[in-house]
Tab-separated table of C-alpha atoms and ligand atoms in Angstrom:
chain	number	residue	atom	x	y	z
A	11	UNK	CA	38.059	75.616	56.314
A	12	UNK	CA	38.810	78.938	56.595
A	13	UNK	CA	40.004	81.335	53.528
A	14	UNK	CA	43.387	80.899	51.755
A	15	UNK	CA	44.146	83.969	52.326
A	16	UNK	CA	45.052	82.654	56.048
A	17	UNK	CA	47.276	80.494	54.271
A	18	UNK	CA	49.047	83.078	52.061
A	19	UNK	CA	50.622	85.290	54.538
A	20	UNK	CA	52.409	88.032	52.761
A	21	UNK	CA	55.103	89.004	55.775
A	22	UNK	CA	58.788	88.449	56.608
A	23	UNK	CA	61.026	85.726	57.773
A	24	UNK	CA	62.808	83.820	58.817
A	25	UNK	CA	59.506	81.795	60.848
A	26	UNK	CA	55.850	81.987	60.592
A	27	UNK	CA	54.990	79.698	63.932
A	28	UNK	CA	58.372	81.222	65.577
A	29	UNK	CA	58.047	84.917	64.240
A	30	UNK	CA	55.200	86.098	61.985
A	31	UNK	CA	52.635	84.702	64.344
A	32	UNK	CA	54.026	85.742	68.107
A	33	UNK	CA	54.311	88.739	66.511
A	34	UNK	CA	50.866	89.136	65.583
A	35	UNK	CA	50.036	87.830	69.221
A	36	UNK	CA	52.396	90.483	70.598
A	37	UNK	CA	50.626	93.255	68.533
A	38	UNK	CA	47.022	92.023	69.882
A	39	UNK	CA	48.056	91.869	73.281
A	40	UNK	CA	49.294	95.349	73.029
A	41	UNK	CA	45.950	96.713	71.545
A	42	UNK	CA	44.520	95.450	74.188
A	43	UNK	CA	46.589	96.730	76.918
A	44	UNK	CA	48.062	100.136	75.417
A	45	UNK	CA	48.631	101.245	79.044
A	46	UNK	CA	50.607	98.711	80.620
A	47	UNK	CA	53.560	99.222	82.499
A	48	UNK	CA	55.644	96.506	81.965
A	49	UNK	CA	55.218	93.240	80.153
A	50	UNK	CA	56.147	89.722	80.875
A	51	UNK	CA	56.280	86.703	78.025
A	52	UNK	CA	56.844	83.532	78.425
A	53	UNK	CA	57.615	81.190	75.688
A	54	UNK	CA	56.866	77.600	76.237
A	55	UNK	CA	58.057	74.359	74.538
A	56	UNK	CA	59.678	74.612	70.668
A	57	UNK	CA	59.167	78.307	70.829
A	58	UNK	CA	61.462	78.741	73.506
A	59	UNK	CA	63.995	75.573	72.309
A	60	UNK	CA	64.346	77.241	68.677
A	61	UNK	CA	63.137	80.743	69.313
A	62	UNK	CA	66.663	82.502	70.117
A	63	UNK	CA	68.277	80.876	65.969
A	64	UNK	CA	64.280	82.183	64.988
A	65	UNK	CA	64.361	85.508	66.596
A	66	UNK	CA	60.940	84.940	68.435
A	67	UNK	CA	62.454	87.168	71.314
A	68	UNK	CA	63.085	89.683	68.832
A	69	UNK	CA	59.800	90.101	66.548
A	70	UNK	CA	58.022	90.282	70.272
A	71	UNK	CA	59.916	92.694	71.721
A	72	UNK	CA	60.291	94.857	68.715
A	73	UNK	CA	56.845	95.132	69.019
A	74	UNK	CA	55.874	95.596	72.810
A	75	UNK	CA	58.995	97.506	73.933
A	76	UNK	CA	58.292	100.850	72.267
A	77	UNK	CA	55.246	100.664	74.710
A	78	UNK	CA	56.833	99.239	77.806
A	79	UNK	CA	59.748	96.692	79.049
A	80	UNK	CA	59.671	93.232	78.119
A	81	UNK	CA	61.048	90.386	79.935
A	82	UNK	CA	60.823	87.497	78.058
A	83	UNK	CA	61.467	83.812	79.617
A	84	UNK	CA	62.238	80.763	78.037
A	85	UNK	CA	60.767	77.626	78.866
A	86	UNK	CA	62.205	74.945	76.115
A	87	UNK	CA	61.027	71.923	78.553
A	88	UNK	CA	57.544	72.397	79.358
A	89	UNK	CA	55.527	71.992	76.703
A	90	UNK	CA	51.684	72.859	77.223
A	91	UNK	CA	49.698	70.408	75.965
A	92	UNK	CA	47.275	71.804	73.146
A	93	UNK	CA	50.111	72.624	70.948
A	94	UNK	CA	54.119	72.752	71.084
A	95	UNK	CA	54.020	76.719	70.517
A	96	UNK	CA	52.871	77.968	73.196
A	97	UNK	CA	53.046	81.756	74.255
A	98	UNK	CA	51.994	83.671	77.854
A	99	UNK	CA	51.331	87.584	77.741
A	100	UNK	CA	51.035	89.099	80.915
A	101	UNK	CA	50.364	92.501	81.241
A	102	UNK	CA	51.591	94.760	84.298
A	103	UNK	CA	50.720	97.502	86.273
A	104	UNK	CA	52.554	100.192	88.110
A	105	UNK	CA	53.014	98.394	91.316
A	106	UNK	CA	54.140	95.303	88.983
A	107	UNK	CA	50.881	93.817	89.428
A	108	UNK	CA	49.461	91.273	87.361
A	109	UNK	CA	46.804	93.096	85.292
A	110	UNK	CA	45.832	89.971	82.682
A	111	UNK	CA	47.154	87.110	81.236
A	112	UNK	CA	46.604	86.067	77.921
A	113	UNK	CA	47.809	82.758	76.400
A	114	UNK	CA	47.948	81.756	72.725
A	115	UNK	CA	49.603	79.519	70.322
A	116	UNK	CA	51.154	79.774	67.134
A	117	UNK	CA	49.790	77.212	65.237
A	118	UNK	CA	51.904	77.186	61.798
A	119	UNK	CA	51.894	79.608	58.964
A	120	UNK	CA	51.691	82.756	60.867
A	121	UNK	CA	47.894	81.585	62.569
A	122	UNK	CA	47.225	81.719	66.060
A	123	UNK	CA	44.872	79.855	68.178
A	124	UNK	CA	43.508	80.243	71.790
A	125	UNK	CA	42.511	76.952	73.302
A	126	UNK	CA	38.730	75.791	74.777
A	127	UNK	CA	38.084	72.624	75.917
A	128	UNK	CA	40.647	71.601	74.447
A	129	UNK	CA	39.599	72.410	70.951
A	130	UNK	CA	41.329	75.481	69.020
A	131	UNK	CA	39.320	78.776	68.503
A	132	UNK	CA	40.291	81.174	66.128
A	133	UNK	CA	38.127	84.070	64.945
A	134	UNK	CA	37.445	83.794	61.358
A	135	UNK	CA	34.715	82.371	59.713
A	136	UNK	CA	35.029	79.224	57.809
A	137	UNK	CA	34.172	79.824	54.229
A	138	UNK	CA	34.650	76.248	52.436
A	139	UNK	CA	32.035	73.578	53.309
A	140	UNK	CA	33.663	70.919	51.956
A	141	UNK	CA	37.258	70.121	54.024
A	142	UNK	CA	38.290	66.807	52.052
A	143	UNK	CA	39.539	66.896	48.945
A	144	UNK	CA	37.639	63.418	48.082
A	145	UNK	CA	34.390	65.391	48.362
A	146	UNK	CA	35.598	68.294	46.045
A	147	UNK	CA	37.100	66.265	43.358
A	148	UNK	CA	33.168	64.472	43.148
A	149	UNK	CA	31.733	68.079	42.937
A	150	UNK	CA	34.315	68.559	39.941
A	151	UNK	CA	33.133	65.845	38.621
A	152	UNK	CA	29.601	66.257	39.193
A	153	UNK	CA	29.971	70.137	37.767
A	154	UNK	CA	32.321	69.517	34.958
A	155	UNK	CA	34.284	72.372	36.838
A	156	UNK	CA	38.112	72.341	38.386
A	157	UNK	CA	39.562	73.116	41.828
A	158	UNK	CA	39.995	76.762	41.808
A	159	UNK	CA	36.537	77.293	40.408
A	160	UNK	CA	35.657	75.778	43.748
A	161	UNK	CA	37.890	78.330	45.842
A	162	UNK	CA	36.101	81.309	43.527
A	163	UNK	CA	32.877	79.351	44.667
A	164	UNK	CA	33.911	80.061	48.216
A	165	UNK	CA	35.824	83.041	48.653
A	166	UNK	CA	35.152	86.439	48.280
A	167	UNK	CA	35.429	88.193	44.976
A	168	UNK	CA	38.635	90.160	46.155
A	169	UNK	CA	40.192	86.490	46.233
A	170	UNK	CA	41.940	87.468	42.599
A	171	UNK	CA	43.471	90.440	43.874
A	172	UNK	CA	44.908	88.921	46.952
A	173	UNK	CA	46.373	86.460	45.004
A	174	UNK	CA	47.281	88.518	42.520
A	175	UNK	CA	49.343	90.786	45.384
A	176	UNK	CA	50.837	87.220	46.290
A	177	UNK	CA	52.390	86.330	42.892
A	178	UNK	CA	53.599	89.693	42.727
A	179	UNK	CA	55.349	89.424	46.344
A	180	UNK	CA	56.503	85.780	45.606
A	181	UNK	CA	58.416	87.088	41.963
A	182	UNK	CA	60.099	89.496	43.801
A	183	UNK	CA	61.118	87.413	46.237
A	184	UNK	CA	63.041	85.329	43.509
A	185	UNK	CA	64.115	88.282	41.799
A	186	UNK	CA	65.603	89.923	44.589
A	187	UNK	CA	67.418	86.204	45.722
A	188	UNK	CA	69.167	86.009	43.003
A	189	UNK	CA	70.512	89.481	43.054
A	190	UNK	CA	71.313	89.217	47.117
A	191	UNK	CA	74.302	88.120	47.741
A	192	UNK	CA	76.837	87.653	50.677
A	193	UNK	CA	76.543	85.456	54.194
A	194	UNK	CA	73.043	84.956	55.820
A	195	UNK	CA	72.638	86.223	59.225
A	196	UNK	CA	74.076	83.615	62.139
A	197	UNK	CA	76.269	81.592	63.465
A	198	UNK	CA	76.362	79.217	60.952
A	199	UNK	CA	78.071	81.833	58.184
A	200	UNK	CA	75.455	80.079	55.175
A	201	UNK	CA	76.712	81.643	52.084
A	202	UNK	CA	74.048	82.787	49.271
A	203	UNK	CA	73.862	80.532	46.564
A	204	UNK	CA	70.877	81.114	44.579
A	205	UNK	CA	72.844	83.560	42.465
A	206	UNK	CA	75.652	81.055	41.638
A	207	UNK	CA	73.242	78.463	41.145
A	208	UNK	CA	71.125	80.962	38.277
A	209	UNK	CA	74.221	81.518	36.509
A	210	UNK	CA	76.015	78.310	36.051
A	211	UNK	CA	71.820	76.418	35.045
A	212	UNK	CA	71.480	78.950	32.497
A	213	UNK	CA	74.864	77.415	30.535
A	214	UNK	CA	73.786	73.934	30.616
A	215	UNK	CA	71.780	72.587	28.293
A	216	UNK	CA	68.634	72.383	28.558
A	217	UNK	CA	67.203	69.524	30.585
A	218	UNK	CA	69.705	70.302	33.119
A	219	UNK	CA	69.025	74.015	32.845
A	220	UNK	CA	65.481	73.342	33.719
A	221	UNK	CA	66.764	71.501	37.122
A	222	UNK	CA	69.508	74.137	38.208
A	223	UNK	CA	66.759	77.145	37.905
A	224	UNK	CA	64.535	75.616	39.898
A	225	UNK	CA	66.870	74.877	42.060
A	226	UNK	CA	67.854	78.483	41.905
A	227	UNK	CA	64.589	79.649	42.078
A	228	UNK	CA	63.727	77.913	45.355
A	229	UNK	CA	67.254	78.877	47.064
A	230	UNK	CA	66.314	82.488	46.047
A	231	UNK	CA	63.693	82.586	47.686
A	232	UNK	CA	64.556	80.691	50.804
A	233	UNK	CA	67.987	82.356	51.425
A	234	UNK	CA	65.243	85.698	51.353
A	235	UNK	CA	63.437	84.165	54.205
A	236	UNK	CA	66.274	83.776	56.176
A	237	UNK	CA	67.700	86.858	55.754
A	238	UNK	CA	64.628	88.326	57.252
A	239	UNK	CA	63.274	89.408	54.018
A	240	UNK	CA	59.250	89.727	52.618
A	241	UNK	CA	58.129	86.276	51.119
A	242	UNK	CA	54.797	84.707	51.234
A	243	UNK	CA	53.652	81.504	54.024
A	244	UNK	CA	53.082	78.651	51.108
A	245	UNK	CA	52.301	77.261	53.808
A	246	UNK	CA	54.644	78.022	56.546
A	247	UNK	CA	58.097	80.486	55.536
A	248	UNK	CA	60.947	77.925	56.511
A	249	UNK	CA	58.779	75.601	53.115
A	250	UNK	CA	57.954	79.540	51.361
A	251	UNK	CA	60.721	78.388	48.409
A	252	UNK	CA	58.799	75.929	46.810
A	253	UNK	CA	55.423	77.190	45.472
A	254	UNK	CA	57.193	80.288	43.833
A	255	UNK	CA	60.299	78.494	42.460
A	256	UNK	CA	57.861	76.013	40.543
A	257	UNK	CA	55.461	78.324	39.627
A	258	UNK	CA	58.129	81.009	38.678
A	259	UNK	CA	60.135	78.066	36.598
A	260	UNK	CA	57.031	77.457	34.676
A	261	UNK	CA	56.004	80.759	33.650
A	262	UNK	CA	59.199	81.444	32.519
A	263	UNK	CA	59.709	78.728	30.513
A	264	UNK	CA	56.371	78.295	29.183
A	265	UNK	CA	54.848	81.562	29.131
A	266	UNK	CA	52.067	80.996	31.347
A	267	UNK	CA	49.933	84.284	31.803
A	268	UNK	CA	49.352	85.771	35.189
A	269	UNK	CA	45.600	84.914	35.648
A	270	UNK	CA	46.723	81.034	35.136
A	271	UNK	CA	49.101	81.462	37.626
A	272	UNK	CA	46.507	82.545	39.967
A	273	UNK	CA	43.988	79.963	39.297
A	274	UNK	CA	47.066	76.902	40.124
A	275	UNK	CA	47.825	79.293	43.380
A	276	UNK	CA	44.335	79.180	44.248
A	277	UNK	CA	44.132	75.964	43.967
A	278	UNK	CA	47.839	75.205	45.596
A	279	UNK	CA	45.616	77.398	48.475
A	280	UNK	CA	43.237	74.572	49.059
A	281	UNK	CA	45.548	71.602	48.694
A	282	UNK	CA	47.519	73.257	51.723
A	283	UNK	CA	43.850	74.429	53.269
A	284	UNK	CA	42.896	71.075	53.551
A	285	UNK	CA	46.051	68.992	54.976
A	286	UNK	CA	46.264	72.764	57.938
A	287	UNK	CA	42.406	71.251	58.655
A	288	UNK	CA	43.110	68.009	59.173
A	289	UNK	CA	46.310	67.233	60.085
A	290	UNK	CA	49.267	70.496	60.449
A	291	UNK	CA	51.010	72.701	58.631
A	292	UNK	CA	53.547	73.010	61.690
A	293	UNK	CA	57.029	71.600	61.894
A	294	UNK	CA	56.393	71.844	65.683
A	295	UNK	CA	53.761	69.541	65.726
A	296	UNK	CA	54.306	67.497	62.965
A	297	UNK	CA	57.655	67.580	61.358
A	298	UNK	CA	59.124	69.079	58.220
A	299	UNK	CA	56.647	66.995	56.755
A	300	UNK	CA	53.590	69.238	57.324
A	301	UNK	CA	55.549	71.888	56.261
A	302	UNK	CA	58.110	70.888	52.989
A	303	UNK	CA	55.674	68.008	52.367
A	304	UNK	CA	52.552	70.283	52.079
A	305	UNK	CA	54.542	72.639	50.093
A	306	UNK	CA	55.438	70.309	47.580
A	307	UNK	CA	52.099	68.647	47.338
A	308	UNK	CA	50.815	72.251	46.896
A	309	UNK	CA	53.321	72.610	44.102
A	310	UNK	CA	52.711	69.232	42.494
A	311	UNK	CA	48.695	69.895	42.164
A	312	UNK	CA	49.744	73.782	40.547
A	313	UNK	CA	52.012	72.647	38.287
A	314	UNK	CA	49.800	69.475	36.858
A	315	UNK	CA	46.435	71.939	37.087
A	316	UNK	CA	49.050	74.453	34.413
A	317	UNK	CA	49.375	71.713	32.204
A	318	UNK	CA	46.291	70.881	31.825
A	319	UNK	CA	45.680	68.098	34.529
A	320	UNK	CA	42.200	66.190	35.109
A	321	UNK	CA	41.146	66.737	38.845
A	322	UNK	CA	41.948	63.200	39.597
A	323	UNK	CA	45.583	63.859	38.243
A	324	UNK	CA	45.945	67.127	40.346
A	325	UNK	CA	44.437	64.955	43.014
A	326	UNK	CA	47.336	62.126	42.323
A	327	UNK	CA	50.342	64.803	41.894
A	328	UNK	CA	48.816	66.505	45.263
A	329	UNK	CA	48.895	62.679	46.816
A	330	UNK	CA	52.333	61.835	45.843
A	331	UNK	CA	53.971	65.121	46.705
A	332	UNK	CA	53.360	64.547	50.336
A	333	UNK	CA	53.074	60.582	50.391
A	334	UNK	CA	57.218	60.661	49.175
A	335	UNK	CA	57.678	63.206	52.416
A	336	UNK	CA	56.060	60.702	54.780
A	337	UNK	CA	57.973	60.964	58.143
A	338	UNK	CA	60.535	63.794	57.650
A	339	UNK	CA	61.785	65.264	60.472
A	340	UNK	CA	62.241	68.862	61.511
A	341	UNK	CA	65.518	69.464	63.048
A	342	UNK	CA	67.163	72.918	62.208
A	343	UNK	CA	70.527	73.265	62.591
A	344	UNK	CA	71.558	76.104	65.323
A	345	UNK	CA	67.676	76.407	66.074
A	346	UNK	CA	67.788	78.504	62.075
A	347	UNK	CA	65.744	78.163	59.231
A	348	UNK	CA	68.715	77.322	57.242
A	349	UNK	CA	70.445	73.694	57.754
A	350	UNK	CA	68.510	71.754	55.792
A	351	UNK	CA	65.359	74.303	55.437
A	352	UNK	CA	67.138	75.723	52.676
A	353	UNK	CA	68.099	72.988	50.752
A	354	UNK	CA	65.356	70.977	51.359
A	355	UNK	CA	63.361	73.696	49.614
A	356	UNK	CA	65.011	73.433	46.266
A	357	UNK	CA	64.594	69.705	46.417
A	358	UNK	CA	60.900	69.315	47.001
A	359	UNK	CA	60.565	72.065	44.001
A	360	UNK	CA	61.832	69.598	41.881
A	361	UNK	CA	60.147	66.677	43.481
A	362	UNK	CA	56.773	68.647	42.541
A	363	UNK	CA	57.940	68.815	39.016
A	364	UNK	CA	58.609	65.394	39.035
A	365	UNK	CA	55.261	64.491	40.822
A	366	UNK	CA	53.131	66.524	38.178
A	367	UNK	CA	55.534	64.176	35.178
A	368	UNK	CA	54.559	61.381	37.021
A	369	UNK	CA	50.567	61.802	37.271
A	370	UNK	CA	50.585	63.274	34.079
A	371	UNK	CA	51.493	59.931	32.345
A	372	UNK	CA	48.086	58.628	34.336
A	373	UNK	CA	44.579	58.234	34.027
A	374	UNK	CA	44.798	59.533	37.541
A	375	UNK	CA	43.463	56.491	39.368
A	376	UNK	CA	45.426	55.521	42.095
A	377	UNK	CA	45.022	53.634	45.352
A	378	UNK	CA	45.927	55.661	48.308
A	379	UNK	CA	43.857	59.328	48.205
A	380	UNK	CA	45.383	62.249	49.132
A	381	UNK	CA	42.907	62.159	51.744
A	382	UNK	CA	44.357	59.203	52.922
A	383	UNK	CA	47.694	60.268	53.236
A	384	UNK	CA	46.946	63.795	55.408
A	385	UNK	CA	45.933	61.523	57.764
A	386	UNK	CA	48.541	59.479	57.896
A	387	UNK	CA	50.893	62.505	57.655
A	388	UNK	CA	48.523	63.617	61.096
A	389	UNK	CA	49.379	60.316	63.035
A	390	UNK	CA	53.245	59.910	61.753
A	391	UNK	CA	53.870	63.145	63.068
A	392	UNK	CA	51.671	62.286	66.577
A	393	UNK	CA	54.009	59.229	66.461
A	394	UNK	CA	57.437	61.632	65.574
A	395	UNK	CA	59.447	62.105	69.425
A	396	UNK	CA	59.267	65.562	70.168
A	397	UNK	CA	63.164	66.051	69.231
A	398	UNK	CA	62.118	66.103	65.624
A	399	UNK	CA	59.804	68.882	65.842
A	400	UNK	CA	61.658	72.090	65.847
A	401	UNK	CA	63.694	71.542	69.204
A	402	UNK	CA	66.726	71.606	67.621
A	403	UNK	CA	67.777	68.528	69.812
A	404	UNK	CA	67.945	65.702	67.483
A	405	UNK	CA	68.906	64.599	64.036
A	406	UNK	CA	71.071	67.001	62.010
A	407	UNK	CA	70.690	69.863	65.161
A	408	UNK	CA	72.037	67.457	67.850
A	409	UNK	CA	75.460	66.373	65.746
A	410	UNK	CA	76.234	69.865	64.021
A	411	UNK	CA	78.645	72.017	65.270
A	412	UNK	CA	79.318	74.933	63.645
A	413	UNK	CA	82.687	75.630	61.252
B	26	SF4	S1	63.353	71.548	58.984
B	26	SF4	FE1	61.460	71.944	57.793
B	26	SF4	S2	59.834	72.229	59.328
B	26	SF4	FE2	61.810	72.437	60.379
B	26	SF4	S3	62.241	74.654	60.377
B	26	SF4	FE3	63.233	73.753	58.554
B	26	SF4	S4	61.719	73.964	56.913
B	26	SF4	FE4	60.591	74.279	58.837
């Protein structure tokens, strides 16, 4: 597996398959070809079905236009078949001929891949040996030591100041949600509600408190993401609410210090690591699922590692907060990251809270491994019609029409 910091993209929304990474492709393709005359990109499959409501068009040519023209075409009904995402650079000369063609996909969470033989290549290293999380709860076991002693095993030493840059990027994030108020950008005219939300949990009492500011949290940061604004992949950024809303919720209410924080994002990192390995972290290719699902289940393992979970409990919270997103369905409304991206956010943030509860009243044992269930997470979302995998043609997308 490669390092969580792949995972933890500090960037801006509102997509990191539909934005963050064509950008990133745009920007290599333009190192590469400074002098170009003109460029031509074509955007194949759910990039080009959702990419107008995700602004794909925009983060490309915002980068490649100060250099030359862009035309851009939009191909929602091919789809090429390594991945849904696919992308075509092609650079031009003078004469408007062809001077190379470059094409990539954006995997999920802001990564790219180039295809051979039909296996993805990307250029990092891998730096964990072990990809299961079976295999790394033994070596906890065997060691006496916990998950994110594993990732400090594996990663470089700067690992704690990376992370420690994410926690700060993911509290402002909240912070600034639930100052921000007004309409999000798009046709749909979403009003803000984090803000609303924060002030009418903090009068309830307290067991309902604790729901509406997680809630609150998660909306903040969410409503953020869609207004374009910085926020960290955890994994992807239409699922980027969850991770900080939980972990947020808890150090506010329980005083959690910074470095423990750290340690349940690190390992939060390798719960989402190992479900990108071996199945997706991509709404395109596997559903909201892969991408609220593994957000939660990130969430779940962080918040039972805080209080003070066994590994086989962080491995049973991890389990459950993607088994009870088994088979959800991407389908944003208006091709946004809003209808039910938003929403769904603040709901899996509580699910995770509920999911850590839940193992915490175990022993941990349990019959179906999380293991077990990123696979099956891989094949239900193999089995999922493309119309539920951000092409905005089915479910809530095919019935909604705007107010
Ligand atoms: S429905 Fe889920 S997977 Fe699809 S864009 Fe929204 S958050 Fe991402």
């Amino acid at each position: 597996m490669k390092s969580i910091k792949e995972l933890y993209r500090i960037g801006t929304g509102p997509s990191s398959s539909h934005t963050m990474g064509p950008r990133k492709a745009a920007e290599i393709f333009l190192q590469r070809h400074p002098e170009a005359a003109a460029f031509k990109v074509t955007l194949y499959g759910s990039l080009a079905a959702t990419g107008k409501g995700h602004m794909t068009n925009v983060a490309i040519t915002d980068t490649l236009q100060p250099a030359a023209p862009v035309e851009i075409i939009w191909e929602p009904k091919i789809f090429l078949p390594f991945h849904p995402n696919g992308m075509k650079f092609v650079s031009l000369d003078a004469e408007g001929k062809e001077t190379d063609t470059w094409t990539v996909f954006s995997v999920g969470g802001g990564a790219l891949a180039e295809e051979s033989d039909g296996v993805a290549s990307v250029n990092t290293p891998d730096v964990y040996e072990m990809n299961h999380l079976t295999e790394i709860l033994h070596w906890c076991e065997r060691t006496g030591k916990s998950y994110w002693e594993y990732v400090k095993e594996c990663e470089e030493s700067d690992i704690w100041d990376y992370l420690a840059e994410v926690w700060e990027t993911m509290k402002a994030s909240v912070r600034r949600g639930l100052e921000n108020e007004g309409v999000l950008p798009g046709p749909l005219n979403l009003r803000r509600k984090a803000s609303t939300y924060y002030i009418r949990a903090r009068g309830y009492k307290a067991s309902l408190q604790s729901r509406g500011l997680v809630f609150a949290y998660a909306l903040a940061v969410s409503e953020e993401n869609a207004a374009g604004g910085t926020i960290v992949t955890a994994p992807t950024c239409g699922s980027c609410g969850v991770v900080p809303a939980v972990l947020y919720h808890l150090q506010q209410s329980r005083e959690f210090s910074d470095i423990r924080i750290m340690r349940a994002l690190a390992t939060a990192g390798l719960i989402g690591n190992i479900v990108k390995q071996n199945a997706s972290i991509s709404g395109a290719e596997a559903g909201c699922q892969a991408e609220v699902g593994t957000a939660c289940s990130m969430a779940s393992a962080a918040a039972n590692q805080l209080f003070g979970g066994s590994p086989a409990q962080i491995e049973y919270a991890a389990e459950m907060g993607l088994e009870h997103h088994l088979g959800m369905t991407c389908d944003p409304v208006c091709g946004l990251v809003q209808i039910p991206c938003i929403e769904r956010n603040a709901y899996a943030a509580a699910r995770a809270l509920d999911a850590n509860l839940y193992s915490s009243f175990t022993d941990g044992m349990h019959r179906v491994s999380f293991d077990k269930v990123v696979e099956v997470m891989k094949q239900t979302g193999n089995d999922l019609p493309s119309l539920y995998k951000e092409t905005s043609e089915g479910g809530l997308a095919k019935d909604y029409k705007p107010m």
